[in-house]
Short mmCIF file of C-alpha atoms and ligand atoms in Angstrom, two decimals:
data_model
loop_
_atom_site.label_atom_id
_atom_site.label_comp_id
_atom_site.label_asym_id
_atom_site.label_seq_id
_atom_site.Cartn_x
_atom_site.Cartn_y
_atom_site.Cartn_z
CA UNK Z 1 5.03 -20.08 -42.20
CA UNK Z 2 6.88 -22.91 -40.63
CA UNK Z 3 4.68 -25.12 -38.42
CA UNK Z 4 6.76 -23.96 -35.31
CA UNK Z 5 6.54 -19.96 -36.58
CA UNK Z 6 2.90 -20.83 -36.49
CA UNK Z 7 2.85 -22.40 -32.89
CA UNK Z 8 4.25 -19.38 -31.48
CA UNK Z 9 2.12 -16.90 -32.80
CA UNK Z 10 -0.43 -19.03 -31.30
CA UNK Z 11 1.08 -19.27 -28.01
CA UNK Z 12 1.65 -15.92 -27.92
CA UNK Z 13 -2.16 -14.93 -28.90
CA UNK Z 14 -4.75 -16.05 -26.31
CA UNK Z 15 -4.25 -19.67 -24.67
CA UNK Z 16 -6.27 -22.17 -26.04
CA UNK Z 17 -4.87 -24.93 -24.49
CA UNK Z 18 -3.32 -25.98 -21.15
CA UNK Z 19 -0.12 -26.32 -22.87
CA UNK Z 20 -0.21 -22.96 -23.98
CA UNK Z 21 0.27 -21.52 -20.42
CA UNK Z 22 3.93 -20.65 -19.59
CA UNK Z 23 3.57 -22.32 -16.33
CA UNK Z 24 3.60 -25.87 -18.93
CA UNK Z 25 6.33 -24.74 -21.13
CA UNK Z 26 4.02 -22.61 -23.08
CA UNK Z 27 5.47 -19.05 -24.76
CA UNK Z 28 4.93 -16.40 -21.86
CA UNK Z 29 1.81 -14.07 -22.94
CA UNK Z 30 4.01 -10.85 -22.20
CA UNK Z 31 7.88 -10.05 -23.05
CA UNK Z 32 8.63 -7.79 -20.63
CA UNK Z 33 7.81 -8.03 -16.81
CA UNK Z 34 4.85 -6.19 -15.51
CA UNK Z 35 4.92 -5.24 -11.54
CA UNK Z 36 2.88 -3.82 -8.83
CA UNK Z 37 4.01 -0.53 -8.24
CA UNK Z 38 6.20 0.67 -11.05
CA UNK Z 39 6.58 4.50 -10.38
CA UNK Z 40 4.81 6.62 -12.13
CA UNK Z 41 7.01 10.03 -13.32
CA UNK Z 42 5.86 13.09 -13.71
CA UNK Z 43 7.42 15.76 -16.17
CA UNK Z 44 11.07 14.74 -16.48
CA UNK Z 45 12.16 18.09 -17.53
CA UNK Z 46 10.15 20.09 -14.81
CA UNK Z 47 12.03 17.74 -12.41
CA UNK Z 48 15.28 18.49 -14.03
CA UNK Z 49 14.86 21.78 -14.10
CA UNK Z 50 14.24 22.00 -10.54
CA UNK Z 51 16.97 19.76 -10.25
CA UNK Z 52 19.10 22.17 -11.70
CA UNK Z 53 17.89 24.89 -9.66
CA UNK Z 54 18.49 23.14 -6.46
CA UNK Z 55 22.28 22.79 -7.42
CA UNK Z 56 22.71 26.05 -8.41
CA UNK Z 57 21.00 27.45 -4.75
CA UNK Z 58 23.60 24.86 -2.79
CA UNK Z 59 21.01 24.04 -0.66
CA UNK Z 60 20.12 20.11 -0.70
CA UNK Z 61 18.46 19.31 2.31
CA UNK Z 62 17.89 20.96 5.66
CA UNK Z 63 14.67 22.52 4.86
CA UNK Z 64 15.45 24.07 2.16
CA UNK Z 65 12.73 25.91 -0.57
CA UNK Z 66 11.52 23.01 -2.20
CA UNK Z 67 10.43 21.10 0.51
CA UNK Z 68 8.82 23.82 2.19
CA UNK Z 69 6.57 24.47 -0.73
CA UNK Z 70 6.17 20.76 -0.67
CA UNK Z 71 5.10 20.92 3.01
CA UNK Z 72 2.46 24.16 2.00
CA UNK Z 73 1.05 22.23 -1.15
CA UNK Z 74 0.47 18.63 1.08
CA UNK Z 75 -1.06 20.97 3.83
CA UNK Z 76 -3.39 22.34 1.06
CA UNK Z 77 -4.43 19.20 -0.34
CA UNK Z 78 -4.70 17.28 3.01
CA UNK Z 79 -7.18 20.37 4.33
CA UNK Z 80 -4.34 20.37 7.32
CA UNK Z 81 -2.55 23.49 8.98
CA UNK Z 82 0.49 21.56 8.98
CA UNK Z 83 2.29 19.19 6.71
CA UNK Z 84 5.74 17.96 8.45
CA UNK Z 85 7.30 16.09 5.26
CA UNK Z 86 9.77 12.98 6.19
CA UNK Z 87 12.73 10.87 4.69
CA UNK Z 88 9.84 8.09 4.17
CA UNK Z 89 7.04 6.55 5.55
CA UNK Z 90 8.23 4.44 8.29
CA UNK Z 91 10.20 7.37 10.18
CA UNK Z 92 7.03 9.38 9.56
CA UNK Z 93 4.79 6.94 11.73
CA UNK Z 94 7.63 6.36 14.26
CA UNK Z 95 7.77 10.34 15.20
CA UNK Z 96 4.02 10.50 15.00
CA UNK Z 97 4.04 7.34 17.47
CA UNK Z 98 7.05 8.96 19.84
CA UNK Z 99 5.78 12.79 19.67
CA UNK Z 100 1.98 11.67 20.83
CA UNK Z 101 3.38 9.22 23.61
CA UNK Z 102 1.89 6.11 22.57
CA UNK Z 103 3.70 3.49 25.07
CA UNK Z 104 2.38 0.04 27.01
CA UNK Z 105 0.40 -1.86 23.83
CA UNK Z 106 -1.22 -0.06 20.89
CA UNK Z 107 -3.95 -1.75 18.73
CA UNK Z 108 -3.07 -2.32 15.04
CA UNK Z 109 -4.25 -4.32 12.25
CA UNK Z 110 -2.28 -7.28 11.32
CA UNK Z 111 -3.38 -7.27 7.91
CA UNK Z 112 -1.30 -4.04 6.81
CA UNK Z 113 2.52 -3.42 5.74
CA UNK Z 114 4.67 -4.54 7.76
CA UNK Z 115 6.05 -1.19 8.88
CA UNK Z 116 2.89 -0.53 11.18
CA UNK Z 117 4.02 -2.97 13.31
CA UNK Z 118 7.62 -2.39 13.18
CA UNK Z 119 7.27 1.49 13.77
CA UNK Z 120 6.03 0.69 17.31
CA UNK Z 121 8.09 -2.57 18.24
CA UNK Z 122 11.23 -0.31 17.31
CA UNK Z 123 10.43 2.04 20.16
CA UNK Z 124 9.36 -1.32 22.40
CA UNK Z 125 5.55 -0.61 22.22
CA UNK Z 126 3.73 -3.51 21.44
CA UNK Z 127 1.71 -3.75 18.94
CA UNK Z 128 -1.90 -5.82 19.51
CA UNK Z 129 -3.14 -7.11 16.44
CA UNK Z 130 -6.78 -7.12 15.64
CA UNK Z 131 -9.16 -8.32 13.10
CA UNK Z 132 -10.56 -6.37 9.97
CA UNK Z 133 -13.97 -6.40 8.38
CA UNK Z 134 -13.82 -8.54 5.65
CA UNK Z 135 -15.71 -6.14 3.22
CA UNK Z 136 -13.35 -3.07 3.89
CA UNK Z 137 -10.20 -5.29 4.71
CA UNK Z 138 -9.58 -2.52 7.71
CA UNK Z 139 -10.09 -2.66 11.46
CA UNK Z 140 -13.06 -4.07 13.06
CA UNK Z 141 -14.40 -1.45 15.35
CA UNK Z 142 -16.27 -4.19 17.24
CA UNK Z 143 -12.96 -6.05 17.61
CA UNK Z 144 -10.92 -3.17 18.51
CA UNK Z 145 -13.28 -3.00 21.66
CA UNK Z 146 -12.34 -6.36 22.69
CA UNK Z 147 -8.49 -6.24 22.17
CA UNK Z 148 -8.45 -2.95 24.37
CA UNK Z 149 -6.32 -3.67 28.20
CA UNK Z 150 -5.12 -1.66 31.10
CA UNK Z 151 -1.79 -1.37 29.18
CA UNK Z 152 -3.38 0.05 25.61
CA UNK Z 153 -2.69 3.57 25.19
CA UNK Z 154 -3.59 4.01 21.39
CA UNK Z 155 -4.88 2.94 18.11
CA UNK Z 156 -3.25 3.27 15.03
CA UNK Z 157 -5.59 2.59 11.78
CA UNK Z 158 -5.15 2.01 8.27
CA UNK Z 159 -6.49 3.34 5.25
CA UNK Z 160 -6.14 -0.35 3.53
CA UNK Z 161 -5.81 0.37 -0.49
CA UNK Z 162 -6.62 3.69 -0.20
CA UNK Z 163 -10.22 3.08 1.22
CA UNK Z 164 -10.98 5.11 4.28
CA UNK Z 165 -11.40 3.30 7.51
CA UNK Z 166 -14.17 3.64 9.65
CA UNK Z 167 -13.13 6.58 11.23
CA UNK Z 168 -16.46 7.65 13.02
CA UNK Z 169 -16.68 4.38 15.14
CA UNK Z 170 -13.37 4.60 15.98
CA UNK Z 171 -13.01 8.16 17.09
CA UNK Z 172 -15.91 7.09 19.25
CA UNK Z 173 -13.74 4.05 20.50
CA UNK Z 174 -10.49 6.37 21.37
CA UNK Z 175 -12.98 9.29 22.92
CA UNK Z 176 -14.44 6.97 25.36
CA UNK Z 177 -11.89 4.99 26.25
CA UNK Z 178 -9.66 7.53 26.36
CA UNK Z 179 -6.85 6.49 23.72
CA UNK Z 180 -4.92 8.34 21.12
CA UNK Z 181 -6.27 7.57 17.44
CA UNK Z 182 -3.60 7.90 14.93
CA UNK Z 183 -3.71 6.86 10.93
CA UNK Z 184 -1.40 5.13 8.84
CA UNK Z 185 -2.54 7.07 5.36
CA UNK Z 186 0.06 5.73 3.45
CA UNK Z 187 -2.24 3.93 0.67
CA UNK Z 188 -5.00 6.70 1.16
CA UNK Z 189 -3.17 10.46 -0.29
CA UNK Z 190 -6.23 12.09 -2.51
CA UNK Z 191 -8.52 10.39 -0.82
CA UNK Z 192 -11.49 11.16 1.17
CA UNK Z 193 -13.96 10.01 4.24
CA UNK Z 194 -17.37 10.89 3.80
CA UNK Z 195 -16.49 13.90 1.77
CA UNK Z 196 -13.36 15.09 3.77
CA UNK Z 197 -9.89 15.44 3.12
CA UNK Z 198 -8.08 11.84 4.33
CA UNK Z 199 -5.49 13.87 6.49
CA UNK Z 200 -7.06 15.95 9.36
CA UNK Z 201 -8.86 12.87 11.38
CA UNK Z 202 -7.27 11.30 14.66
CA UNK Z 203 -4.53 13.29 16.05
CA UNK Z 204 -2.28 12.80 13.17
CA UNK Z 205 -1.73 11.03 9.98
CA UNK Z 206 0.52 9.51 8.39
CA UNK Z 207 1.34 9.44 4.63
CA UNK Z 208 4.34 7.30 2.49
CA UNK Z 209 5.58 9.02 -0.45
CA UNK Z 210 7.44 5.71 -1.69
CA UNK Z 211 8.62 5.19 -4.78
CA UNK Z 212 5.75 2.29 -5.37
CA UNK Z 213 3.28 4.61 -3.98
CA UNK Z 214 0.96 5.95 -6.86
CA UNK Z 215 2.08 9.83 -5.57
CA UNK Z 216 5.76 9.09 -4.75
CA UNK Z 217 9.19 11.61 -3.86
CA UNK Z 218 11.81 8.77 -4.64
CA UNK Z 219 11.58 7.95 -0.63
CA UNK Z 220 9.29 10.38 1.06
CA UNK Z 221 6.76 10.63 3.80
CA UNK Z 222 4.63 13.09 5.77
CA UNK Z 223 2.71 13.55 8.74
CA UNK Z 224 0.14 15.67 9.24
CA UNK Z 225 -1.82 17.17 11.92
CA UNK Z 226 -4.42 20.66 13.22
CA UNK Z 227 -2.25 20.30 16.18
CA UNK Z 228 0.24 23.09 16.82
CA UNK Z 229 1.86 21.58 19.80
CA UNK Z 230 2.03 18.53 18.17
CA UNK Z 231 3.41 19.92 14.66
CA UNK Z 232 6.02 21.99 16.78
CA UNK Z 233 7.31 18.84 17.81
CA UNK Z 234 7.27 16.90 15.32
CA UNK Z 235 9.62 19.84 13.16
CA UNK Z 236 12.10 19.27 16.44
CA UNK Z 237 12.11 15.52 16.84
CA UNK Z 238 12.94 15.17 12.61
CA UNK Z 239 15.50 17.62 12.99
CA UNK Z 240 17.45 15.85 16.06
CA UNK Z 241 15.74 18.36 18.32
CA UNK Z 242 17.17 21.67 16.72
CA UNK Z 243 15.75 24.99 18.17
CA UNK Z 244 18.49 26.47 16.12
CA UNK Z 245 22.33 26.73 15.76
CA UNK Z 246 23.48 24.94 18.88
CA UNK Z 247 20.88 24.90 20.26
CA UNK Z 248 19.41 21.34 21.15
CA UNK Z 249 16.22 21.25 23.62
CA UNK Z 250 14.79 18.03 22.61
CA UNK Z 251 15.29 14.33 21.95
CA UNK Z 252 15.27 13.77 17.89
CA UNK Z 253 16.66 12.13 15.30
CA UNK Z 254 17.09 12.71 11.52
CA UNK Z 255 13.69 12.48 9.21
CA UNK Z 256 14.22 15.03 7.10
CA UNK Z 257 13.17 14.81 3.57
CA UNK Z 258 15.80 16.11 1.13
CA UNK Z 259 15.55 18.72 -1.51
CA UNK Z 260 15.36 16.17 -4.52
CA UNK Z 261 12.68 14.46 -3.36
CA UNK Z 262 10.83 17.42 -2.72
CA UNK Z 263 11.54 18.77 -6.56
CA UNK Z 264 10.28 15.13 -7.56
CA UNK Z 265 7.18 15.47 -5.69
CA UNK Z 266 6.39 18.86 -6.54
CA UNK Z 267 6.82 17.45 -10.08
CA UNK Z 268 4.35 14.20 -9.02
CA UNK Z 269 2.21 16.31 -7.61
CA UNK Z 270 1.06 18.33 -10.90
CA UNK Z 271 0.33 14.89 -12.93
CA UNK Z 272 -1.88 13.80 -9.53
CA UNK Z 273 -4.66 13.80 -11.64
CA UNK Z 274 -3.52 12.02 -14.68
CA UNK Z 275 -2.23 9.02 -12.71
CA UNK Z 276 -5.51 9.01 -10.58
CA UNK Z 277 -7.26 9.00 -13.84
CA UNK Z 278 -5.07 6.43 -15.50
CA UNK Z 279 -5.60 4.24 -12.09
CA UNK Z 280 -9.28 4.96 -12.55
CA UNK Z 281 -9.38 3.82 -16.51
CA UNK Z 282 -7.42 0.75 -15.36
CA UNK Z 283 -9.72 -0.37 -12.48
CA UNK Z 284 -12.78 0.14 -14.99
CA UNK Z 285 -11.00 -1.87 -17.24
CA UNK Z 286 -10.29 -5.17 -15.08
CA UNK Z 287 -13.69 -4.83 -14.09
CA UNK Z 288 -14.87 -4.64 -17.13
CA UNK Z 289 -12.90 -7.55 -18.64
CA UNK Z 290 -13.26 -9.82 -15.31
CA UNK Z 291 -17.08 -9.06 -14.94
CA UNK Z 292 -18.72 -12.41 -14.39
CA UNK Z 293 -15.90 -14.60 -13.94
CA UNK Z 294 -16.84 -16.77 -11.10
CA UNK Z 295 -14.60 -16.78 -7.66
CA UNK Z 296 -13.08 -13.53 -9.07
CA UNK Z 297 -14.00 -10.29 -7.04
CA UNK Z 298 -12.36 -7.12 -8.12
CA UNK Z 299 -12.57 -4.60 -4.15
CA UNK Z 300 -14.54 -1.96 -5.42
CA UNK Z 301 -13.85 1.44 -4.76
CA UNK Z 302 -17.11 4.18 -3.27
CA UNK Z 303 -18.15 6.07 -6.24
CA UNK Z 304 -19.30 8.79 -3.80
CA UNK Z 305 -15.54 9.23 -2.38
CA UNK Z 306 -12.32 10.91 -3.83
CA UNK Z 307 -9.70 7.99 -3.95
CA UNK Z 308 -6.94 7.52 -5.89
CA UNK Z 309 -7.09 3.89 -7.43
CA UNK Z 310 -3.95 2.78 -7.09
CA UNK Z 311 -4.32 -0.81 -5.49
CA UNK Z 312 -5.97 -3.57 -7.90
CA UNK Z 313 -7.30 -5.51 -5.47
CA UNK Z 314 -8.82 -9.02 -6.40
CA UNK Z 315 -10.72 -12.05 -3.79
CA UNK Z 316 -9.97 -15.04 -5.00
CA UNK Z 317 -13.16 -17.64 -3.52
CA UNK Z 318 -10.67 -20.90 -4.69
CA UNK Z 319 -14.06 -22.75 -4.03
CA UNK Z 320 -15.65 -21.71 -6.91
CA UNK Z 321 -12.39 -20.94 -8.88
CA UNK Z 322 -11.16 -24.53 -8.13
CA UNK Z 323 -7.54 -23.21 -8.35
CA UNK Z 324 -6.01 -21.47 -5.30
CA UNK Z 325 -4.66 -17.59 -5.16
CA UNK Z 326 -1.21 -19.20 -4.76
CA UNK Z 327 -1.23 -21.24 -7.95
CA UNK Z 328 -2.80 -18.32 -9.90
CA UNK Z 329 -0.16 -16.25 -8.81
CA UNK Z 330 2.68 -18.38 -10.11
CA UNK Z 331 0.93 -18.86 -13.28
CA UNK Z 332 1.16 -15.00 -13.59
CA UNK Z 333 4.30 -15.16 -12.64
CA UNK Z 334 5.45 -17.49 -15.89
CA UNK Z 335 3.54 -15.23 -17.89
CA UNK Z 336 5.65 -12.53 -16.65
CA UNK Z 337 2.55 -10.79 -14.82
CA UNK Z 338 4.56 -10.35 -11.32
CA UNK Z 339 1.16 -10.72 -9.53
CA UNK Z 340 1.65 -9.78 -5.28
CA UNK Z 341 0.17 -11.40 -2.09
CA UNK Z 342 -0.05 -7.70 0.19
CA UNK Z 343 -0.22 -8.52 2.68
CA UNK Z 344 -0.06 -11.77 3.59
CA UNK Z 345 0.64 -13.90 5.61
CA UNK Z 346 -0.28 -11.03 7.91
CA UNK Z 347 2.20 -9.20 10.70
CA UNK Z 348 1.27 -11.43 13.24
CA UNK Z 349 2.38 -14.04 11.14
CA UNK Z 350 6.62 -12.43 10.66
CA UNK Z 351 9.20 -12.10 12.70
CA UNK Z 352 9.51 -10.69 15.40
CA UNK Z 353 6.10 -11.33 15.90
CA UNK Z 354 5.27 -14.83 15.19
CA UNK Z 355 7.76 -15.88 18.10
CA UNK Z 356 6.86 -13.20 20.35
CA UNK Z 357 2.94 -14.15 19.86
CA UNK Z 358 2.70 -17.56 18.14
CA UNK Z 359 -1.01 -17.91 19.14
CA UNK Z 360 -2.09 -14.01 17.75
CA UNK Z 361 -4.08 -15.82 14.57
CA UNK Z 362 -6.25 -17.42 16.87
CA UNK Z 363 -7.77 -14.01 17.43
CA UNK Z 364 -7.24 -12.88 13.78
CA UNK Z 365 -10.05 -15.31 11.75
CA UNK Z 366 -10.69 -12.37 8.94
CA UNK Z 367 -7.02 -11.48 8.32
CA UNK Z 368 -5.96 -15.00 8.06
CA UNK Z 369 -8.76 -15.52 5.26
CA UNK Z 370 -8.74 -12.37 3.95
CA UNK Z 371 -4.37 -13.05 3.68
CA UNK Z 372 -5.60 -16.18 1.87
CA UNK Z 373 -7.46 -14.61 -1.17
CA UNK Z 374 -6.00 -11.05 -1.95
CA UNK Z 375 -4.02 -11.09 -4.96
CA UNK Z 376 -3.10 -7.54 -6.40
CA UNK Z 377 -2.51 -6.59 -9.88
CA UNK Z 378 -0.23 -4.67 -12.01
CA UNK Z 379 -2.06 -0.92 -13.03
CA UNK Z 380 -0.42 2.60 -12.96
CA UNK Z 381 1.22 4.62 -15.99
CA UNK Z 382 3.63 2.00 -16.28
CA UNK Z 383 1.05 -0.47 -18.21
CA UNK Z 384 -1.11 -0.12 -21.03
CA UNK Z 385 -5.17 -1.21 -22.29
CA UNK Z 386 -3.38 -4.21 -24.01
CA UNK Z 387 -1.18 -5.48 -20.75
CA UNK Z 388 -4.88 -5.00 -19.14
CA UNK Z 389 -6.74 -7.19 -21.96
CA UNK Z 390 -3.61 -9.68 -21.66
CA UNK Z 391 -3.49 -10.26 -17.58
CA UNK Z 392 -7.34 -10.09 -17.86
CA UNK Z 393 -7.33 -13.23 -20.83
CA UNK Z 394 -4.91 -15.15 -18.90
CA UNK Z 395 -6.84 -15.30 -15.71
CA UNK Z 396 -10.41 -16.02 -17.61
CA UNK Z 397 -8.57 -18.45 -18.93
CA UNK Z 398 -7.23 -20.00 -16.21
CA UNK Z 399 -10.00 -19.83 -13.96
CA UNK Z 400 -12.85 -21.33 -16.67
CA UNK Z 401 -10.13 -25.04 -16.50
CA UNK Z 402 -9.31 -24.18 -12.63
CA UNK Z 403 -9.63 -27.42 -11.71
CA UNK Z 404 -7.74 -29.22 -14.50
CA UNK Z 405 -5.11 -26.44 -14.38
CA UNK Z 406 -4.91 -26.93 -10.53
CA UNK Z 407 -4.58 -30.94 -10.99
CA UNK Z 408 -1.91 -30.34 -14.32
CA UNK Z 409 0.21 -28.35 -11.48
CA UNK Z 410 -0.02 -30.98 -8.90
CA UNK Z 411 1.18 -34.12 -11.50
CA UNK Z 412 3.56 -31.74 -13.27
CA UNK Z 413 5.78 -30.61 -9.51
CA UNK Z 414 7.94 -33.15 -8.22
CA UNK Z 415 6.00 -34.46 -5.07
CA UNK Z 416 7.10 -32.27 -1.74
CA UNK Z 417 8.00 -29.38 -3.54
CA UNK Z 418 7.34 -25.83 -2.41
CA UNK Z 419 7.00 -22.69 -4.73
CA UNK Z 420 6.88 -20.06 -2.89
C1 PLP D 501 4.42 1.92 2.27
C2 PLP D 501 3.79 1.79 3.60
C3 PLP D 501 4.42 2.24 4.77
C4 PLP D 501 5.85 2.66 4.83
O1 PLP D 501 6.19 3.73 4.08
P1 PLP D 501 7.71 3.91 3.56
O2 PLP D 501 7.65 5.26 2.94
O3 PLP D 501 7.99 2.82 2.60
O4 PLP D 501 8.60 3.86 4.75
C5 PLP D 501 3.71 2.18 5.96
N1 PLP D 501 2.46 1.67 6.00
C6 PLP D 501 1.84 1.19 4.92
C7 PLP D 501 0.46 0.65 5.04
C8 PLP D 501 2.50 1.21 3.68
O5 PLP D 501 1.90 0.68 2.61
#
């Protein structure tokens, strides 16, 4: 083998040297791109075939059959009377917001996806950040208390990564102060809260079927609810208010999820348990093959809870790690390991909401660390043991020489220049 044949192989076999990271010129450790989120498909010719069959009815949207034994299945699973299912997400937690009159200022965590925020300053509610716990990464009960004024009306929570908020504490919070409690579930479908169904708590929640969501229906959402009244109204408000033909007696607009997506998620939903286990295997995995790695933290998931696994969550501590989250990431980035900050640098920290409230981090010391460290991984159908063993290599790598990798990066970028 020719001496450069036999660089390569090395190069493309573990690093050895600094050189050998892509970041320095070195081969990248993986051909193809590996992302957060890549979809995981169900049986492609159970979708087809229901794709087939929705053609040949002529019905495509409008409530048609498949996504009212979409609604009936969700229902099931969530442990809910009612499942109202949604063009996405977002829409999903703006009716929920609109149908349970949330007005005046509603307390939200910053540290979430930006839609949160966004589905209440669309409807001009403002949203009130507040801190997280920095072991759960959700919202502080203790800081909730504090953030609450003669203008707040609600609390919407968030089921960060899939891990259940503390929903006792703050049922307790919205009880006695008299506030509506409403969940943004979008991370959290399969999972449960001390035993329970993640679904029936608050007065509603809220659940994104996204594509990059482990459980997806192309673009897809759901709310759902024990309410009646609530449920009734909902089915109006997604349907522009339709009591039937010409007959409009409400206020709505259109969040209806279409046929297609409901075939795909009726498809999703029988591999649930093969991509829960595959998320499962991977998270084992990374722990395994991280264990001991100092200023590495892998968020653990309760063994005693359902959850799904779908978020590879590490902490980066860049004092013991001597290289910062942000440099790691753009090392995994040359190695074609499209590593993701979620969800930083926080909402209070984007627009609109930086102008509006350019002081809101002063009251948000967790999130702004917490934003700091979190770096999330690729896992999901979409990657294998050896991807896993690969990512896994790099980082051990580039962690045990974090400090001369960190000081490499500084000499090798032209002074002033800005990554990312
Ligand atoms: C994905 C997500 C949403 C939005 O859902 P879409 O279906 O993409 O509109 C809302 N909140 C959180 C926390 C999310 O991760």
């Amino acid at each position: 083998m020719s001496r450069e044949g036999a660089l390569l192989v090395r190069a493309k076999q573990e690093k050895q040297e600094l050189e050998d990271l892509a970041v320095f010129g070195g081969e990248p450790s993986l051909d193809d791109k590996l992302y957060v989120g890549r979809p995981n498909i169900g049986d492609r010719e159970r979708l087809l075939e229901r794709i087939n069959d929705i053609l040949d009815r002529r019905w495509l949207t409008n409530s048609g059959h498949y996504v009212q034994e979409f609604e009936q299945k969700i229902a099931e699973m969530a442990g809910t009377r009612h499942c109202i299912a949604t063009c996405n997400g977002t829409v999903a937690l703006e009716l929920a917001i609109r149908a349970l009159n949330m007005t005046g200022e509603v307390i939200v965590p910053s540290f979430t996806f930006i839609a949160t925020a966004h589905a209440l300053q669309w409807q001009e509610i403002t949203p009130v950040f507040c801190d997280i716990d920095p072991r759960t990464h959700t919202l502080d009960p203790k800081q909730v208390e504090r953030m609450i004024t003669p203008r707040t009306t609600g609390i919407i929570a968030v089921h960060l990564w899939g891990r259940a908020c503390n929903v006792d504490a703050l049922e307790e919070i919205a009880r006695s102060r008299g506030l509506t409690l409403m969940f943004d579930a979008a991370h959290a479908f399969g999972c449960t809260y001390r035993g329970r169904k993640i679904g029936s708590f608050g007065r509603a929640e809220v659940f994104s079927f996204h594509a990059t969501k482990f459980f997806n229906t192309f673009e897809g959402g759901a709310i759902t609810t024990n309410d009646d009244d609530l449920a009734a109204k909902l089915r109006l408000m997604k349907n522009f208010g339709f009591a039937g033909y010409d007959k409009v007696i409400y206020i709505g607009t259109n969040g209806k999820m279409s046929e297609v997506s409901a075939a795909m998620g009726l498809t999703s939903l029988e591999s649930i348990d093969e991509f829960i286990g595959v998320n499962r295997g991977n998270h084992a995995q990374y722990g395994e093959e991280l264990g001991g790695l100092r200023g590495v933290r892998l968020i653990p998931y309760d063994p005693d809870e359902q959850c799904n696994y779908q978020y590879l969550v590490l902490e980066i501590d860049e004092e013991e790690t001597q290289i910062s989250r942000d440099d790691l990431v753009q090392l995994l980035w040359a190695e074609n390991v499209l590593a993701r900050r979620y969800f930083y640098p926080g909402c209070h920290r984007m627009e609109p909401y930086r102008s509006y409230y350019p002081h809101a981090g002063l009251m948000l010391p967790v999130t702004e660390r917490v934003a700091a460290r979190v770096m999330l991984l690729p896992t999901g159908t979409a990657i294998g043991h050896a991807d896993i063993r690969t990512i896994c290599q790099i980082l051990r790598f580039a962690v045990t020489h974090g400090a001369d990798v960190t000081q490499m990066l500084r000499s090798s970028r032209p002074p002033g220049m800005v990554t990312r």
